[in-house]
Each structure stands twice: as C-alpha cells, then as structure tokens.
Amino acid sequence: MYAEVFQSFSHLKLLLQAHFHLPSLLIAAPASQQPINNRFIEPSPALIFSVTLRCTEKKNCPRHGGESVADVLRAHGVKFVFTLVGGHISPILVACEKLGIRIVDTRHEATAVFAADAVARLSGTVGVAAVTAGPGLTNTVTAVKNAQMAESPLLLIGGAAATLLQGRGALQDIDQMSLFKPLCKFCASVRTVREIVPTVRKALAIAQSGTPGPVFIEFPIDTLYPYHVVEKEFAPKNTPKGLMGKIIAWYLQNHLSNLFAGAWETCDLSPLSVHIPHATENEVQRCVELVSRAKKPVILLGSQATLPPTPADDALESLGIPCFLGGMSRGMLGKNSPLHIRQNRRDALKEADLVLLAGTVCDFRLSYGKVLNRQSKIIAVNRDRSQLLKNSDMFWKPTVAIQGDAGSFLLRLSKALKGHRCPEEWPRILKEGDTIKEKANRAKADEKTERHLNPLSVLHRVDELLAEDSILVADGGDFVGSAAYIMRPRGPIRWLDPGAFGTLGVGGGFALGAKLCRPESEVWIVYGDGSLGYSVAEFDTFTRHKTPVIALVGNDACWSQISREQVPLLGSNVACGLAFTDYHIVADGYGGKGYLIGREDESQLDDIFKKAQKECREGKAILLNVLIGKTSFREGSISV
C-alpha cells in the first residue's frame, strides 16, 4: 500500500520534485483530499479506484467549459463577442455562436477590444472581446488601457496554457495576470470548470460597478475543452511502470477529476447586482443652495454623464445652465441647443461664479484646474474619488466634492430646482460669443490653401450633410482636432473618441462596434492619414461582416499634429512626413469603395459625399481619400 511507503503527501511532493523536476504547481495537493492536522491523507488504492471511476463517468460527456462561458454571456444580454481566432479560445467562440451570440472576427486583437469598448459605450452593457494566449493578449494592452482611462465596462477573455503546463515552456505561455492587473478592475485565472460561471458573473458585475472599467479572465485551455480531449493530453504515452510511474499516473488522473468535478451542476446564471455610488440628500441640498444663488453658472460635462442608468440630457434642459460638452457627452443637447456653448470656454470659466464639473476631470484638458476661477464656487461630481479630486491639492479647490453618479445627481438637482432657471442674459451672452467665433472659423474655411482642399471647408460640407442619426468616430490628430470644433453630433453618444489616453487606432474598432449596435445609423470615421494606417485593414472586416461605414481621411501627407510644433521649435520635420498615398485603392482591395478627392473636385464635393452616403446605405464600406492643404487654424495647439 502507498501508505506504507509515504508517511504524508508532503513526502510524496518532495520525492516527485527530486526525481521528476516537477514544479510545485503540478504537485500541489489535490483539492479532493481533506487535510487532517494540516497533513494530507496519502493516496490509498481505494482513492485511486474512486478517482478512476469518477473519470470514467465523465469520459463520454460532450460538454465543455466554453459552453459555460457562453451561457453566462447570454444570460447577461451580450449580443456580440469580438475576436481574432485562436485555438485556446475556440470552444468559447463555437458555444457563443450556437447560442445566437454573434462572433465578429477582426484583423487585429486591438480592434476587437476597441469594438467591445464602443459596444459598451453605446449599449450600456459590457462589451466582450476574446483573444488567444500570449501575443494575442499582449496585442490588446493599449486598447485595454484606453478602456480603463475612458471608463468603459468591458470583459477581456484570454486563453492560457493548460493548468499543469504553465511556467513549463508551453506555447504562448507568459505571466498574463501580472500584465493585466494594473489595467483592470478585476483579474482572475480559472482553475477548474466549476469556477467558470461564478467567475464570469462576478467579473461582469465588477466591470459595471462604481467607476466602470475593463476586467480580465484567463481561461487555461484544459478548462475549456471536453473531458475526453483533455484526458487524451494528460494520459501517459506508455503504461507507467514501477511505483513512481503509478503515482504520477494517479496524480494526473486525480488532477483531471478535480478539474471537471461539479462542472455541470445547475447554477445561477443571472446578473449580480451592480453598485453605483450616489450623492447623499445633504450633498444635493447644499448644491441646490449654491446653484440657486449663482448668476453666471456653467456646467462642464464629461463622458460619465452618459453612463446608465441615468443619462443627464433631460436634466440639462430643465436647469437652463449653459453647458460645455466633452468626450461622449458631445451631442447630448442636440445640434443647435441655445444651452450648448462650443467656443471660448476659457473666457467663460474666468467669468463664471459657479462651475459644475459633472464627470469632468481637472487633468490636461482643463490645464490641471488652472483655468478655473479661484473665486468661483465649484461643485465636482465623479464616481471615482481619485479623478474627483485630481490636482485639487495644487491648482483648484472644490466647494463641494461628491463621489457619485453625475447623471442621477443632475436629475435630482433639476427636480429640486424645479421652476428655477439660470438668468437668461448669461447663456445669451455666451452664445453670442459662440456665433462670433464660429463666423471667424467659417471665414477660414473659405480661404484658399496653397495646394489641395481647405480641410475646414471639407469638414463644414460633411457636417451639413450628416444624417440626423449619424455617429462620428474620431481617430486622428490635427484633422480630427479641427473636426471637434466644426462637426456637430446630432444626439447623445453620437461622438466616439478615445478619451484621455489619446490613443490612435481606435477608428476601425469603434466604427465596427457602433455599426453593429446601431445598424440603422450612418457611421463616419474621421481619420487623419497617419491614424488610418492603424486600422485600414478593417475594411476587410467591414466587408465580411456587412457593416458599411464611411471613412473621411484628411490626407495632408504628414503627422501634422506633431509637425506644427516640431518644425518651429526644433527646426526639423524628421519622421513627420508621409506621402499622398492611394488609400482609396487599399479600400477597393479589401472589398470596399474608395474615392480620391482633390481640388479639381471642389465644386462637386456635395455630390460625391451624397453618392458615398447612398452607396453606404446599399452596403458598401466607403473611404474618402481627401487631399488637404495647410491652414493656420489651431495654430499654437500642442500635442503633449
């Protein structure tokens, strides 16, 4: 009997390590054993027999862990899983497809995550991306960090080497957990099939709770495939001989049994409760008093104001306070609201006697808080405490700082202030300033550039032709920076930009996710010719998945956002120059339709854009390769 040879499991562990150089992970005590006085019962013949019997019962079961993942996703209303296929995750993709969850494969893993990010923003649920182990996951790092900083709830599913092979040189095996822990709100590595359902449910709830953000679950390959497939990989090639061979075979069989123990027991798949912080009644009342006394209040809205369950758009009209909209809140007041102020923000903040930061952060976008008037009363509302108080120890001080949801706070504030409105003279003055500035911008659009088309004129023409249901995706530097001043999103969450991380390359993924969420909407990507290079291959994805979008490329053969400061400051254009590349032909090659548009087409711009819109409605992905010249618009803007 083995008990006569080994006095404890720890002796077995030491012997296995000494003779077979097995890592501690491989010979950890099986979970099926019960500790007695902190020592483990040694493997008896009876235990070996029972393990063998349990394994035999599972051999013919066709079920696999991928089905458990798919069951939870469907129960949570997930409609899309974005991926670049890999053998580690195939069971998840196949199971999702069988349950009616649409699998959308992209040409780069980063695009898959960007698409999941867009779905999260537009649907109010968690976006899901699944990629294979190793390089599949490392390719997503930038996109996951972007989602973290943009506060998008998404689930990243990653494959991994088998539980017994991690750290032993398996294909694509790296320490993935250490890579994603700094980027995600929650990270987990599933070790048994029975852990899949509770782990996925927990991750989805955490992604949406508090400040939304990405979560990551690693699935070792042996937790996803059917028992008979995994057993075949575990089984020794030859019948083990000798005592040690039998012990190794016993251990592997016992590990296999534990891996699948309780795998198919009935369990709850429903969503767990999501925690969202809210302002207290006292905090709301204090803010009511401050707003009611203000003569020149302004509201600065950030992307958080669009989060479910309470977007802030209805409350803004009731309050009557002039608003500056940033991030995804652009368009929240529609196309031509008298409350939406687009220009002269710095001047307005200097005059304001009350500033309400609703999900807006005092980072570089507000000069770290330095643009705020120290005499102003400042109300700051943010779900994240560190973002709520960012730089408040140096450049600004909140009068009231509320860790809570911005949308629900504004709704409660408007109800408490029912009947009260901001003095009408104040928004009227700000709107007049808007009109003057926009007339000046329009005059710049009418100027002739030295060569090619005036980019401001192009953007104005497109803006005038945009359908009311259009969604704008911003991916670029100089050309997109100009578009932010000129193009007017028609409604809430109809402008998608990367957010605070300033990531290039979001265009293909964001547009893909947007078109799938809103198939009836006209989706435009505003690209710089530099940023286009990151995701132009996704025109293949648009074609294969029948998700037609329109890409407007401002092609000035330059990384102009960098060049505009590098050349005058450092006297060199090194690494900034590109070429007037035939990107339209690339789009044709991927199954789309490309147009080259130059100065000779100026009188026909409207007709070309309308034709592109028509062809897009008919199912073609369109790329408008617009050759543009240089203007002095945004001169002096910096890229750091």
XYZ file of C-alpha atoms in Angstrom:
640
model
C 0.000 0.000 0.000
C 1.179 3.564 -0.745
C 0.519 4.486 2.888
C 3.287 2.152 3.935
C 5.738 3.846 1.636
C 4.815 7.517 2.171
C 4.001 8.906 5.599
C 2.407 12.062 4.198
C 1.621 13.838 0.984
C 4.481 16.240 1.657
C 6.930 13.331 1.366
C 5.365 12.456 -1.972
C 5.733 16.046 -3.082
C 9.435 16.152 -2.215
C 10.104 12.832 -3.927
C 8.303 13.879 -7.084
C 10.233 17.134 -7.181
C 13.541 15.390 -6.673
C 13.034 12.632 -9.241
C 10.924 14.294 -11.907
C 11.783 18.015 -11.516
C 8.091 18.858 -11.373
C 7.068 22.393 -10.392
C 5.167 22.972 -7.190
C 2.055 23.868 -9.251
C 1.969 20.358 -10.684
C 2.180 18.565 -7.345
C 0.018 20.775 -5.182
C -2.277 18.682 -3.029
C -5.410 17.669 -4.943
C -8.498 19.535 -3.791
C -10.348 16.245 -3.357
C -8.124 15.345 -0.410
C -9.098 16.546 3.066
C -6.352 17.835 5.401
C -6.085 16.230 8.818
C -3.977 18.109 11.346
C -2.531 20.131 8.476
C -1.310 16.957 6.774
C -2.820 15.280 3.749
C -4.002 11.685 3.537
C -1.739 9.661 1.259
C -3.246 8.095 -1.874
C -4.746 4.738 -1.000
C -5.784 2.119 -3.576
C -9.409 2.845 -2.691
C -8.921 6.518 -3.555
C -7.229 5.611 -6.801
C -10.175 3.362 -7.677
C -12.744 6.070 -6.855
C -10.874 8.660 -8.908
C -10.700 6.284 -11.867
C -14.425 5.566 -11.533
C -15.324 9.295 -11.446
C -13.197 9.937 -14.512
C -14.816 7.074 -16.403
C -18.251 8.579 -15.765
C -17.182 11.839 -17.463
C -15.462 10.314 -20.470
C -18.437 10.310 -22.757
C -19.762 13.761 -21.772
C -19.557 16.081 -24.806
C -19.955 19.268 -22.772
C -17.095 21.723 -22.341
C -16.189 24.887 -20.428
C -16.781 27.129 -23.426
C -20.490 26.371 -23.080
C -20.485 27.683 -19.502
C -18.916 30.952 -20.645
C -21.495 31.326 -23.411
C -24.399 30.541 -21.040
C -23.404 33.370 -18.701
C -22.859 35.858 -21.518
C -26.277 35.134 -22.997
C -27.928 35.444 -19.567
C -26.350 38.925 -19.293
C -27.697 40.091 -22.656
C -24.363 40.019 -24.504
C -25.053 40.147 -28.253
C -21.536 40.359 -29.695
C -18.147 38.819 -28.963
C -15.228 40.379 -30.846
C -12.232 38.189 -31.515
C -9.221 37.198 -33.522
C -9.487 33.433 -33.505
C -7.060 31.154 -31.668
C -7.110 27.510 -30.608
C -7.001 28.405 -26.916
C -10.441 30.071 -27.102
C -12.214 28.127 -29.886
C -14.680 26.391 -27.501
C -15.959 29.777 -26.281
C -16.473 31.096 -29.812
C -18.254 27.948 -31.017
C -20.519 27.813 -27.959
C -21.436 31.506 -28.278
C -22.314 31.080 -31.936
C -24.623 28.156 -31.100
C -26.478 30.314 -28.586
C -27.019 33.131 -31.065
C -24.273 35.453 -29.822
C -22.701 36.997 -32.894
C -18.982 36.329 -33.281
C -17.224 39.186 -35.074
C -13.621 38.479 -36.035
C -11.251 41.350 -36.750
C -7.808 41.695 -38.319
C -6.080 42.757 -35.099
C -6.736 41.987 -31.447
C -6.639 45.681 -30.515
C -9.521 46.275 -32.921
C -11.529 43.559 -31.162
C -11.132 45.372 -27.839
C -11.862 48.789 -29.364
C -15.055 47.350 -30.868
C -16.064 45.908 -27.486
C -15.349 49.336 -25.960
C -17.699 51.003 -28.472
C -20.438 48.462 -27.755
C -20.098 49.159 -24.029
C -20.462 52.909 -24.605
C -23.435 52.628 -26.964
C -25.376 49.781 -25.405
C -24.962 50.469 -21.696
C -23.883 46.850 -21.181
C -20.482 45.175 -21.000
C -18.549 44.821 -24.250
C -16.797 41.471 -24.698
C -13.596 40.566 -26.542
C -11.935 37.140 -26.621
C -8.366 36.608 -27.793
C -5.846 33.825 -27.688
C -2.957 33.456 -25.253
C 0.420 35.196 -25.307
C 0.766 37.587 -28.269
C -2.997 37.641 -28.712
C -3.306 39.201 -25.281
C -0.226 41.420 -25.455
C -1.675 42.948 -28.647
C -4.649 44.198 -26.613
C -2.736 46.076 -23.918
C -3.081 49.567 -25.428
C -6.791 49.080 -26.126
C -7.428 47.789 -22.590
C -5.571 50.747 -21.080
C -7.615 53.072 -23.259
C -10.820 51.475 -21.945
C -9.575 51.861 -18.383
C -8.950 55.582 -18.829
C -12.181 56.062 -20.798
C -14.087 54.203 -18.028
C -15.655 51.670 -20.411
C -17.007 48.432 -18.931
C -15.613 45.559 -20.946
C -14.686 41.925 -20.400
C -11.459 40.661 -21.930
C -11.366 36.870 -22.223
C -7.929 35.384 -22.748
C -6.721 31.908 -23.462
C -3.837 30.406 -21.500
C -1.640 27.327 -21.355
C -3.038 24.260 -19.580
C -3.077 24.416 -15.783
C -0.299 21.824 -15.430
C 1.891 23.340 -18.151
C 2.036 26.984 -17.068
C 5.610 28.002 -16.411
C 6.966 24.918 -18.206
C 7.527 26.396 -21.662
C 4.154 25.754 -23.265
C 3.214 27.542 -26.495
C 2.392 31.237 -25.910
C 2.714 30.829 -22.137
C 3.562 34.045 -20.262
C 2.571 35.580 -16.935
C -0.607 37.213 -18.237
C -2.066 38.053 -14.836
C 0.802 40.392 -13.945
C 0.344 42.131 -17.278
C -3.337 42.966 -16.764
C -3.608 43.569 -13.025
C -2.524 47.229 -13.366
C -5.010 47.744 -16.233
C -8.151 46.024 -14.976
C -10.547 46.361 -12.054
C -10.617 42.587 -11.649
C -8.394 39.768 -12.885
C -8.959 36.044 -12.423
C -7.435 32.817 -13.684
C -9.968 29.985 -13.817
C -8.509 26.745 -12.398
C -11.465 24.351 -12.664
C -14.517 24.123 -14.915
C -16.896 24.634 -11.993
C -15.342 28.083 -11.352
C -16.311 29.436 -14.780
C -19.876 30.543 -14.107
C -19.308 32.340 -10.775
C -16.113 33.966 -12.044
C -17.705 35.359 -15.213
C -20.769 36.609 -13.300
C -18.552 38.366 -10.775
C -16.371 39.944 -13.461
C -19.355 41.327 -15.373
C -20.786 42.926 -12.227
C -17.455 44.486 -11.250
C -16.960 45.914 -14.763
C -20.155 47.963 -14.367
C -19.945 48.850 -10.673
C -18.554 52.082 -9.269
C -16.359 53.597 -11.942
C -16.840 51.300 -14.956
C -13.770 49.711 -16.474
C -12.220 46.603 -18.012
C -11.972 43.186 -16.336
C -9.895 40.195 -17.424
C -10.410 36.446 -17.105
C -7.757 33.935 -18.119
C -9.002 30.516 -19.219
C -6.363 27.751 -19.305
C -7.042 25.591 -22.325
C -7.862 22.484 -20.256
C -10.786 24.298 -18.577
C -12.464 24.891 -21.943
C -12.254 21.628 -23.919
C -14.320 18.432 -23.325
C -13.144 15.821 -20.838
C -12.103 13.226 -23.416
C -9.916 15.759 -25.262
C -8.183 16.888 -22.079
C -7.773 13.305 -20.841
C -6.032 12.358 -24.052
C -3.461 15.086 -23.451
C -3.000 14.061 -19.807
C -2.654 10.332 -20.438
C 0.894 8.913 -20.498
C 2.026 7.697 -23.908
C 3.044 4.351 -22.438
C 1.684 2.364 -19.496
C 3.634 3.589 -16.453
C 5.977 1.088 -14.842
C 7.156 0.948 -11.279
C 5.871 2.618 -8.191
C 6.749 6.175 -9.175
C 5.150 5.793 -12.570
C 1.913 4.644 -10.978
C 1.992 7.547 -8.543
C 2.460 10.053 -11.354
C -0.382 8.456 -13.311
C -2.562 8.564 -10.188
C -1.802 12.220 -9.614
C -2.584 13.241 -13.190
C -5.836 11.285 -13.086
C -6.776 12.879 -9.783
C -5.975 16.365 -11.117
C -8.140 15.660 -14.151
C -11.001 14.517 -11.957
C -10.791 17.646 -9.825
C -10.616 19.819 -12.950
C -14.056 18.579 -14.032
C -15.626 17.869 -10.612
C -19.028 19.540 -10.294
C -18.632 21.049 -13.771
C -22.192 20.572 -14.948
C -24.138 21.119 -11.746
C -27.058 23.530 -12.126
C -26.107 27.052 -11.061
C -27.432 30.597 -11.220
C -26.501 32.439 -14.421
C -28.353 35.695 -13.732
C -26.575 39.060 -13.372
C -25.305 40.035 -9.943
C -26.280 43.420 -8.543
C -24.265 46.397 -9.758
C -23.143 49.018 -7.236
C -23.388 52.650 -8.350
C -22.418 55.438 -5.906
C -24.926 58.269 -5.429
C -24.859 61.708 -3.829
C -26.425 61.988 -0.389
C -29.518 64.119 0.243
C -27.402 66.618 2.186
C -24.952 66.947 -0.696
C -27.746 67.543 -3.194
C -29.390 70.125 -0.929
C -26.142 72.021 -0.460
C -25.682 72.158 -4.242
C -29.284 73.351 -4.702
C -28.472 76.333 -2.499
C -25.272 77.134 -4.412
C -26.908 76.884 -7.858
C -29.962 78.918 -6.843
C -27.738 81.852 -5.825
C -25.483 81.722 -8.906
C -25.760 84.452 -11.547
C -23.249 83.047 -14.041
C -23.157 79.248 -13.639
C -21.710 76.842 -16.201
C -21.750 73.052 -16.433
C -18.841 71.056 -17.816
C -19.965 67.559 -18.766
C -17.673 64.601 -19.279
C -18.340 61.098 -20.574
C -19.522 59.890 -17.153
C -22.698 61.953 -17.599
C -23.787 59.475 -20.304
C -23.496 56.341 -18.170
C -26.520 54.204 -17.398
C -28.862 54.069 -15.690
C -29.428 57.866 -15.736
C -28.055 59.882 -18.670
C -28.127 63.591 -17.907
C -29.721 65.017 -21.084
C -33.246 65.582 -19.713
C -31.943 67.359 -16.609
C -29.846 69.863 -18.588
C -32.771 71.448 -20.414
C -34.639 71.836 -17.126
C -31.724 73.553 -15.375
C -31.200 76.054 -18.221
C -27.496 76.418 -17.385
C -25.039 76.881 -20.293
C -23.032 73.709 -20.898
C -19.657 72.778 -22.337
C -19.714 69.175 -23.522
C -16.690 66.919 -23.720
C -15.996 63.303 -24.643
C -19.086 61.199 -25.237
C -21.346 63.923 -23.831
C -20.888 65.839 -27.109
C -24.275 65.891 -28.789
C -26.193 65.490 -25.544
C -28.047 68.740 -26.214
C -28.593 68.053 -29.905
C -27.337 70.015 -32.884
C -28.348 73.612 -32.136
C -29.271 73.957 -28.461
C -29.036 77.513 -27.047
C -27.539 75.974 -23.905
C -24.677 74.265 -25.733
C -21.623 76.537 -25.819
C -18.842 75.271 -28.105
C -16.325 78.139 -28.127
C -14.418 80.418 -25.718
C -14.504 78.021 -22.771
C -11.512 79.576 -21.052
C -13.118 83.039 -21.079
C -16.424 81.679 -19.782
C -14.696 79.922 -16.874
C -12.961 83.130 -15.855
C -16.328 84.921 -15.612
C -18.381 82.119 -14.074
C -19.365 82.390 -10.423
C -20.257 78.695 -10.227
C -18.790 75.749 -12.146
C -20.331 72.277 -12.012
C -17.881 69.561 -13.080
C -20.202 66.673 -13.950
C -17.861 63.782 -14.677
C -15.213 66.220 -15.951
C -11.681 65.804 -14.613
C -9.140 68.563 -13.914
C -6.391 66.948 -15.985
C -4.582 68.333 -19.055
C -7.938 69.030 -20.721
C -8.641 71.701 -18.097
C -4.997 72.744 -17.667
C -4.966 70.690 -14.444
C -7.573 73.046 -12.964
C -5.649 76.248 -13.603
C -8.360 77.580 -15.940
C -10.884 77.639 -13.096
C -11.512 80.969 -11.380
C -10.442 80.768 -7.736
C -13.375 82.984 -6.804
C -15.903 80.578 -8.351
C -17.888 78.094 -6.352
C -17.024 74.672 -7.711
C -19.177 71.548 -7.489
C -17.393 68.377 -8.595
C -19.209 65.079 -9.146
C -17.406 61.904 -10.181
C -17.770 58.190 -9.496
C -14.022 57.839 -8.994
C -12.528 59.594 -5.957
C -9.044 59.961 -7.400
C -10.466 61.610 -10.551
C -12.866 63.701 -8.456
C -10.001 65.400 -6.597
C -7.269 65.294 -9.240
C -4.903 68.279 -8.818
C -7.143 69.828 -6.137
C -4.124 69.999 -3.851
C -2.356 72.385 -6.264
C -4.460 74.413 -8.681
C -8.095 74.373 -7.559
C -10.364 73.527 -4.634
C -13.887 72.097 -4.822
C -16.559 73.817 -2.761
C -18.469 70.524 -2.765
C -16.900 67.238 -3.877
C -19.346 64.381 -4.423
C -18.302 60.824 -5.159
C -21.342 59.722 -7.090
C -23.030 59.253 -10.441
C -23.154 62.500 -12.448
C -26.322 61.744 -14.413
C -28.510 60.860 -11.431
C -27.080 63.822 -9.497
C -28.064 66.274 -12.243
C -31.546 64.777 -12.424
C -32.040 65.135 -8.666
C -30.652 68.676 -8.793
C -33.067 69.681 -11.572
C -36.043 68.242 -9.694
C -35.074 70.100 -6.526
C -34.673 73.327 -8.557
C -37.939 72.907 -10.474
C -39.167 76.336 -11.512
C -35.725 77.931 -11.115
C -33.666 78.775 -14.191
C -30.346 80.413 -14.781
C -30.637 84.154 -15.592
C -31.302 84.219 -19.358
C -28.827 87.014 -20.086
C -25.839 84.812 -19.191
C -26.331 81.963 -21.736
C -27.335 84.556 -24.349
C -24.003 86.384 -23.934
C -22.036 83.135 -24.193
C -23.993 82.077 -27.267
C -23.242 85.404 -28.957
C -19.553 84.749 -28.374
C -20.061 81.325 -29.953
C -21.605 82.898 -33.035
C -18.741 85.373 -33.487
C -16.085 82.669 -33.137
C -17.831 80.276 -35.488
C -18.199 83.001 -38.121
C -14.438 83.533 -37.918
C -13.875 79.787 -38.296
C -16.191 79.742 -41.286
C -14.216 82.563 -42.863
C -11.044 80.463 -42.515
C -12.858 77.633 -44.288
C -13.402 79.910 -47.296
C -9.684 80.690 -47.675
C -7.740 79.005 -50.469
C -4.884 76.784 -49.323
C -1.593 76.724 -51.202
C -2.461 73.307 -52.609
C -5.291 70.809 -52.401
C -8.511 71.406 -50.453
C -9.081 73.508 -47.357
C -9.695 70.923 -44.587
C -12.093 73.251 -42.723
C -14.228 73.607 -45.847
C -14.349 69.822 -46.249
C -15.449 69.355 -42.641
C -18.141 72.043 -42.917
C -19.536 70.429 -46.065
C -19.692 66.991 -44.453
C -21.289 68.395 -41.297
C -24.059 69.988 -43.322
C -24.836 66.646 -45.000
C -24.753 64.421 -41.929
C -27.884 62.387 -41.314
C -29.644 63.044 -38.016
C -28.847 59.520 -36.787
C -25.133 59.767 -37.658
C -22.417 58.537 -35.319
C -18.995 60.180 -35.569
C -15.840 58.259 -34.678
C -12.759 60.424 -34.100
C -9.357 58.856 -34.815
C -6.528 61.243 -35.531
C -4.637 64.363 -34.555
C -4.752 67.629 -36.468
C -7.638 66.878 -38.842
C -9.721 65.394 -36.023
C -8.848 68.305 -33.737
C -10.358 70.633 -36.345
C -13.400 68.370 -36.701
C -14.084 68.681 -32.973
C -14.633 72.417 -33.450
C -16.716 72.133 -36.607
C -18.733 68.921 -36.682
C -21.882 68.780 -34.549
C -23.011 65.402 -33.197
C -26.771 65.129 -33.554
C -27.511 63.427 -30.236
C -26.088 61.798 -27.098
C -23.338 59.194 -27.536
C -23.015 60.008 -31.229
C -19.395 61.132 -30.917
C -16.843 58.452 -30.020
C -13.252 59.439 -29.333
C -10.539 57.551 -27.434
C -10.741 59.748 -24.331
C -7.981 60.870 -22.002
C -5.398 58.373 -23.283
C -5.424 59.981 -26.743
C -4.952 56.638 -28.475
C -4.562 56.447 -32.245
C -6.011 53.407 -33.993
C -9.472 53.320 -32.416
C -11.266 54.091 -35.700
C -11.838 50.641 -37.175
C -12.934 49.032 -33.909
C -15.112 51.900 -32.700
C -16.886 52.114 -36.071
C -17.419 48.345 -36.175
C -18.956 48.282 -32.710
C -21.075 51.355 -33.445
C -22.482 49.965 -36.688
C -23.390 46.657 -35.034
C -25.146 48.438 -32.154
C -26.905 50.945 -34.414
C -27.197 49.284 -37.841
C -29.663 51.928 -38.997
C -27.234 54.786 -38.253
C -24.769 56.346 -40.666
C -21.339 55.774 -39.098
C -18.488 58.094 -40.097
C -14.836 57.690 -39.120
C -12.913 60.959 -39.214
C -9.333 59.821 -39.845
C -6.016 61.558 -40.154
C -3.858 59.933 -42.814
C -1.473 58.870 -40.059
C -4.056 57.207 -37.833
C -5.691 55.468 -40.805
C -2.668 53.192 -41.059
C -3.530 51.516 -37.770
C -6.842 50.060 -38.882
C -7.268 50.368 -42.655
C -7.161 46.545 -42.801
C -10.508 46.519 -41.006
C -12.126 47.421 -44.319
C -11.867 43.678 -44.844
C -13.841 43.229 -41.607
C -16.465 45.780 -42.667
C -16.923 43.883 -45.932
C -17.071 40.374 -44.466
C -19.426 41.310 -41.640
C -21.616 43.594 -43.767
C -21.077 46.635 -41.567
C -20.736 49.500 -44.068
C -19.243 52.723 -42.721
C -17.803 55.892 -44.280
C -14.180 56.852 -43.609
C -13.301 60.506 -44.200
C -9.500 60.704 -44.465
C -7.798 64.099 -44.233
C -4.690 63.327 -46.271
C -2.013 66.005 -45.948
C 0.929 63.563 -46.182
C 2.059 64.450 -42.687
C 1.754 63.806 -38.969
C 0.656 67.434 -38.735
C -0.225 67.451 -35.040
C 3.468 66.848 -34.295
C 4.952 68.732 -37.207
C 3.167 72.013 -36.361
C 5.284 72.341 -33.212
C 8.362 70.245 -34.007
C 9.369 72.315 -37.026
C 9.222 75.810 -35.430
C 10.657 74.657 -32.098
C 13.342 72.220 -33.259
C 13.852 73.112 -36.924
C 13.234 69.655 -38.387
C 10.348 67.683 -39.855
C 12.077 64.358 -39.262
C 9.696 61.366 -39.008
C 6.663 63.600 -39.610
C 6.473 63.284 -43.365
C 4.184 60.778 -45.084
C 3.046 60.536 -48.730
C -0.177 61.305 -50.547
C -0.829 57.580 -50.586
C -3.638 55.989 -52.615
C -5.603 54.817 -49.594
C -8.749 54.634 -51.734
C -7.188 51.798 -53.721
C -6.440 49.933 -50.484
C -10.130 50.172 -49.574
C -11.057 48.792 -53.003
C -8.736 45.856 -52.442
C -10.469 44.984 -49.170
C -13.888 44.916 -50.830
C -14.926 48.499 -50.094
C -15.229 51.501 -52.370
C -12.630 54.274 -52.442
C -12.722 57.824 -53.778
C -9.784 60.165 -54.426
C -10.880 63.771 -53.877
C -8.707 66.762 -54.745
C -9.017 70.462 -55.561
C -10.391 69.696 -59.012
C -13.397 68.099 -57.298
C -14.203 71.094 -55.092
C -17.344 72.103 -56.942
C -18.647 68.532 -56.780
C -17.954 67.801 -53.103
C -21.591 67.669 -52.073
C -22.456 65.291 -54.913
C -19.534 62.990 -54.057
C -20.445 62.899 -50.374
C -24.114 62.213 -51.154
C -23.094 59.414 -53.516
C -20.914 57.931 -50.779
C -23.847 58.051 -48.358
C -26.086 56.303 -50.893
C -23.541 53.546 -51.584
C -23.015 53.055 -47.871
C -26.761 52.584 -47.376
C -26.594 49.973 -50.134
C -23.963 48.022 -48.211
C -20.543 49.293 -49.288
C -17.859 50.469 -46.870
C -16.577 53.784 -48.260
C -13.192 55.501 -47.981
C -12.976 59.156 -49.000
C -9.280 59.937 -49.566
C -9.413 63.750 -49.375
C -6.212 65.582 -50.273
C -5.976 68.610 -47.976
C -3.656 71.569 -47.571
C -2.399 73.516 -44.561
C -4.233 76.275 -42.685
C -3.427 78.404 -39.649
C -6.452 77.021 -37.789
C -5.472 75.721 -34.315
C -2.050 77.309 -34.735
C -0.214 77.146 -31.454
C -2.004 73.999 -30.288
C 0.347 71.446 -28.779
C 0.311 67.652 -28.765
C 1.775 66.991 -25.300
